[in-house]
N, CA, C and O atoms as a GROMACS GRO file, in nm:
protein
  232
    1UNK      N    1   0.084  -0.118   0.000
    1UNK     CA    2   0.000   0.000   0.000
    1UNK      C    3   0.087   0.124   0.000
    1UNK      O    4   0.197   0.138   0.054
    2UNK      N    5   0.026   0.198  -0.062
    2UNK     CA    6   0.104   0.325  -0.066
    2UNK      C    7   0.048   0.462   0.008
    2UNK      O    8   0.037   0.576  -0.038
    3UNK      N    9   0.017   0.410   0.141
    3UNK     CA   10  -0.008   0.507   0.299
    3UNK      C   11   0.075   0.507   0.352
    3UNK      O   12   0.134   0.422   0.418
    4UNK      N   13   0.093   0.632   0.323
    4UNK     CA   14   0.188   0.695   0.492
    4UNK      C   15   0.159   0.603   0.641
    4UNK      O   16   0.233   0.525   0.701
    5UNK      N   17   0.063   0.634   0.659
    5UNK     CA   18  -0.023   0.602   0.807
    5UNK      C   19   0.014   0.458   0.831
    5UNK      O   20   0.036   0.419   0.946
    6UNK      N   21   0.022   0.356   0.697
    6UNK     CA   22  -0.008   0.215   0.705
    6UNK      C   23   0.126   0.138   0.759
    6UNK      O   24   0.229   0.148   0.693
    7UNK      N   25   0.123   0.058   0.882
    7UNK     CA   26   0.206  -0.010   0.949
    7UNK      C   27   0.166  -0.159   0.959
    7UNK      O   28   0.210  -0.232   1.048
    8UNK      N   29   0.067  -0.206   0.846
    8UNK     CA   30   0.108  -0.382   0.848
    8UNK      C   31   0.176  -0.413   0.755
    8UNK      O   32   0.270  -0.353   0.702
    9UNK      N   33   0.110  -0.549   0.726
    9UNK     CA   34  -0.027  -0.638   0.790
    9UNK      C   35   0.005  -0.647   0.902
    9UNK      O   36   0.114  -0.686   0.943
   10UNK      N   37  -0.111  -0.603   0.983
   10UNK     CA   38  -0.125  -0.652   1.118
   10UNK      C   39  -0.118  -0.768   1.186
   10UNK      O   40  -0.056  -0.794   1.289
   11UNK      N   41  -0.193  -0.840   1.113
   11UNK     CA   42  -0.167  -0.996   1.190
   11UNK      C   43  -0.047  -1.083   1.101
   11UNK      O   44  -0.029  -1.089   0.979
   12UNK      N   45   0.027  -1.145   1.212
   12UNK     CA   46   0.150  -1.205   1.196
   12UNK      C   47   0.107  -1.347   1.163
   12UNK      O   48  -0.010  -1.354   1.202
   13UNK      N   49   0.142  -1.461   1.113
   13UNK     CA   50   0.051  -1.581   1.093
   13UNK      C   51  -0.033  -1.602   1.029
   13UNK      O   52  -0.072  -1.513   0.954
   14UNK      N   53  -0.114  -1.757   1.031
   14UNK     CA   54  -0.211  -1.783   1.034
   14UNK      C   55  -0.336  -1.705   1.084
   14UNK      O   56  -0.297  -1.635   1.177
   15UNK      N   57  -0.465  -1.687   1.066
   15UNK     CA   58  -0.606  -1.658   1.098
   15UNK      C   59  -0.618  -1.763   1.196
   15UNK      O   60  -0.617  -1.880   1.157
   16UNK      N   61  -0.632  -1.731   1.338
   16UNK     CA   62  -0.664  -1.830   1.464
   16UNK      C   63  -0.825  -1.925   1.399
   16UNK      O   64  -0.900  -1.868   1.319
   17UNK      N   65  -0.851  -2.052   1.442
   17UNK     CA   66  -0.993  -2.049   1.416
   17UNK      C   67  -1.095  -2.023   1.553
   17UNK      O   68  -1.066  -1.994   1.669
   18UNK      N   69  -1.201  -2.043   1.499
   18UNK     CA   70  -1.294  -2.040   1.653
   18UNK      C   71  -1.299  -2.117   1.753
   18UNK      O   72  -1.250  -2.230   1.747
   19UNK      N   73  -1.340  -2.086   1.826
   19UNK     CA   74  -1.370  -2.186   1.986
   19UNK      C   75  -1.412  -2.382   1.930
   19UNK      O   76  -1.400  -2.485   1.996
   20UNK      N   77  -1.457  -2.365   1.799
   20UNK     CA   78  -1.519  -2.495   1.815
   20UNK      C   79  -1.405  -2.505   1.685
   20UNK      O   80  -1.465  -2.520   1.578
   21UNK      N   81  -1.282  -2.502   1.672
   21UNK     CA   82  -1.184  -2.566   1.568
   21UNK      C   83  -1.255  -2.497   1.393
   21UNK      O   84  -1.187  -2.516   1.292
   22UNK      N   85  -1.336  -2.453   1.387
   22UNK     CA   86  -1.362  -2.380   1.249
   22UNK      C   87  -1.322  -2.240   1.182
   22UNK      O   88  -1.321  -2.136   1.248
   23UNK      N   89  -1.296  -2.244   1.070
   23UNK     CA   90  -1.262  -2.150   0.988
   23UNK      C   91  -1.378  -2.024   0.979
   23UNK      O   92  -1.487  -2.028   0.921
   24UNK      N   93  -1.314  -1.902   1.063
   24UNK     CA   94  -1.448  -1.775   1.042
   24UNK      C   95  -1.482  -1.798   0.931
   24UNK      O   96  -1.412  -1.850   0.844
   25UNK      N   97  -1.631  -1.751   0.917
   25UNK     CA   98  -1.678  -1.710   0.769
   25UNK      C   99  -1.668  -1.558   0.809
   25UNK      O  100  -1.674  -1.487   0.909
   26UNK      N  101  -1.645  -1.550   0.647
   26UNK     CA  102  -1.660  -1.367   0.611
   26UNK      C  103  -1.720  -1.334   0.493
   26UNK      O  104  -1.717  -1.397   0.387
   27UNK      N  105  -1.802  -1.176   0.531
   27UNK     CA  106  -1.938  -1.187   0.460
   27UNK      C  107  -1.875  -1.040   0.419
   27UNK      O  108  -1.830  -0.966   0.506
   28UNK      N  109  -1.875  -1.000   0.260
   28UNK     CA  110  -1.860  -0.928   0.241
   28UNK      C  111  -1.949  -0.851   0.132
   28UNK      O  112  -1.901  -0.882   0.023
   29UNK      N  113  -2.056  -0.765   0.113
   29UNK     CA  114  -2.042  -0.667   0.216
   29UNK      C  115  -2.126  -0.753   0.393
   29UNK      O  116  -2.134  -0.872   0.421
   30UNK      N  117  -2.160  -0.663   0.453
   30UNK     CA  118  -2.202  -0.771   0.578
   30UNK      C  119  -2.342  -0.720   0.607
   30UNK      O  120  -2.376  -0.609   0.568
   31UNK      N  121  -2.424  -0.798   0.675
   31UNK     CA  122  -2.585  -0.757   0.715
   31UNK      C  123  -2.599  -0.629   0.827
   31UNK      O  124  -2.535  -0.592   0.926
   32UNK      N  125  -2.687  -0.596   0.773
   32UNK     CA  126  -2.786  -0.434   0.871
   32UNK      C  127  -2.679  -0.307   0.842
   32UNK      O  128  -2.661  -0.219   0.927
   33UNK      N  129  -2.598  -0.310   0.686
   33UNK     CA  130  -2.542  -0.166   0.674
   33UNK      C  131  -2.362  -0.217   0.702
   33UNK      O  132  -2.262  -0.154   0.669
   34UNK      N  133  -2.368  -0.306   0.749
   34UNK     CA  134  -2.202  -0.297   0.813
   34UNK      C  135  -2.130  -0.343   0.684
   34UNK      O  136  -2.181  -0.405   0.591
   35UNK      N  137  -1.981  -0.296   0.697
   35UNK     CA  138  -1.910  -0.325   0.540
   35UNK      C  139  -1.876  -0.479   0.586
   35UNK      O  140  -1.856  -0.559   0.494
   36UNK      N  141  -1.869  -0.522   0.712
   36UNK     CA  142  -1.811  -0.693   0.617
   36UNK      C  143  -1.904  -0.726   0.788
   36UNK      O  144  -1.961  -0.648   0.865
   37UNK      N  145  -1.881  -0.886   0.789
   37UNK     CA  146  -1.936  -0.947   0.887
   37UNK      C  147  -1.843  -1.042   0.878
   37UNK      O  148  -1.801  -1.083   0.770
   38UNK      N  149  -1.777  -1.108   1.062
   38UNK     CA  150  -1.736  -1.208   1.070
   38UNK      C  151  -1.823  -1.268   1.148
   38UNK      O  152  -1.902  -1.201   1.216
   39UNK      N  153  -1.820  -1.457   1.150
   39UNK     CA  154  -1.945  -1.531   1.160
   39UNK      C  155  -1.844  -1.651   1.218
   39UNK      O  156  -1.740  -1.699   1.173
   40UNK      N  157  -1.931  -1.680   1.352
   40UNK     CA  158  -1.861  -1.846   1.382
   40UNK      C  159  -2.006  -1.901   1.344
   40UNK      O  160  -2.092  -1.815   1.325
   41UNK      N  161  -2.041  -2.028   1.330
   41UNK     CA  162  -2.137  -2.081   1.345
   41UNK      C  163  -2.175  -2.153   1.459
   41UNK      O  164  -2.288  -2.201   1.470
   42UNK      N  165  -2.066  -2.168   1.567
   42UNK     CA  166  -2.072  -2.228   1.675
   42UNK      C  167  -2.068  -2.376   1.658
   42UNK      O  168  -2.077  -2.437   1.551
   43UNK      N  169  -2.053  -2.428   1.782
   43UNK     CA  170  -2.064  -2.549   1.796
   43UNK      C  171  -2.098  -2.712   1.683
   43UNK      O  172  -2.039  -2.815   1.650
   44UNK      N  173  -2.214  -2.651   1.663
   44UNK     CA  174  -2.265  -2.758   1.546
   44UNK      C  175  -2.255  -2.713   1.395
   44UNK      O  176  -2.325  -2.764   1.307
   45UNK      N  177  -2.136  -2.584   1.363
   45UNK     CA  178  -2.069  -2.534   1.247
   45UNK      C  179  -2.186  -2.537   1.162
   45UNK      O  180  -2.181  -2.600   1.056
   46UNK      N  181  -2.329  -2.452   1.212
   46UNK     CA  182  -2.454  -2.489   1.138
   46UNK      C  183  -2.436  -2.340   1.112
   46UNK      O  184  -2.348  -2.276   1.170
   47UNK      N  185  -2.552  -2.265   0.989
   47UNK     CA  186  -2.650  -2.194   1.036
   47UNK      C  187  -2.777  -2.149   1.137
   47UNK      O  188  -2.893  -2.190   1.144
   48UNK      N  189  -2.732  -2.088   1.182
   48UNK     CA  190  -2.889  -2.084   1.331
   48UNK      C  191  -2.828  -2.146   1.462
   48UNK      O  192  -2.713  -2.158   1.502
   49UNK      N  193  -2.941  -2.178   1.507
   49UNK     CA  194  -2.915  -2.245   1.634
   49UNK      C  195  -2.878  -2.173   1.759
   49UNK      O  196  -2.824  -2.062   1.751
   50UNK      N  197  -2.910  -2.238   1.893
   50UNK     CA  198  -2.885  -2.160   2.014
   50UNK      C  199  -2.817  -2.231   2.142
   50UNK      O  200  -2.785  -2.349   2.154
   51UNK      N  201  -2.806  -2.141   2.221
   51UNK     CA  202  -2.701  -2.159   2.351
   51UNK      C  203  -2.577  -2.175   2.269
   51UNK      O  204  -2.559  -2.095   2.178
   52UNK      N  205  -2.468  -2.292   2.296
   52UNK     CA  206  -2.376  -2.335   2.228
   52UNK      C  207  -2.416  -2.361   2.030
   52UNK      O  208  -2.318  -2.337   1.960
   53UNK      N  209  -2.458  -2.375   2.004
   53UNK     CA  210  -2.468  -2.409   1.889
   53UNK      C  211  -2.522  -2.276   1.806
   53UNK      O  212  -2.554  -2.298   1.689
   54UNK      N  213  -2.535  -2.124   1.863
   54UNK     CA  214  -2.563  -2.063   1.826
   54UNK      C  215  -2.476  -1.941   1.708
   54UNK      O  216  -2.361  -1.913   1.740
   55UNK      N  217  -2.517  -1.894   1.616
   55UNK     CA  218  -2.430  -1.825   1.557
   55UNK      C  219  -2.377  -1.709   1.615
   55UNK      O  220  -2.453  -1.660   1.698
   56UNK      N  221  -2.236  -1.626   1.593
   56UNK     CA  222  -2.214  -1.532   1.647
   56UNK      C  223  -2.169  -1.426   1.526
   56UNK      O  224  -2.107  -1.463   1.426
   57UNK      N  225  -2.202  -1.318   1.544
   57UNK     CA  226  -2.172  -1.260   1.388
   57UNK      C  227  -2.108  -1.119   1.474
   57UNK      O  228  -2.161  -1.082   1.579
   58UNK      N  229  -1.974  -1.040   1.408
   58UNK     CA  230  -1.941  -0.931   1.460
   58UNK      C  231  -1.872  -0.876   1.313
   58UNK      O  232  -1.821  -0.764   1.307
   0.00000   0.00000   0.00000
């Protein structure tokens, strides 16, 4: 990149995966306005679902 400002890539490595051993999904652009969305699916690596098995989207 050709920014002044810019001091990465930030992350050193590999992409960690989630709590339950899976690969984030990434949603680009992302739901309700936001430019991207990251997504575990939780537990049962589903769509949906709740408590543990629930999705988490940030």
């Amino acid at each position: 990149m050709d920014e002044p400002r810019w001091h990465g890539p930030y992350m050193q490595g590999d992409i960690p995966l989630d709590p339950w051993g899976s690969v984030y999904q990434y949603r680009n652009p992302g739901m309700s306005g936001r430019d991207y969305d990251l997504i575990s699916y939780g537990r049962d690596r589903a769509p949906g679902g709740s408590g543990d098995d629930a999705d988490i989207t940030r």
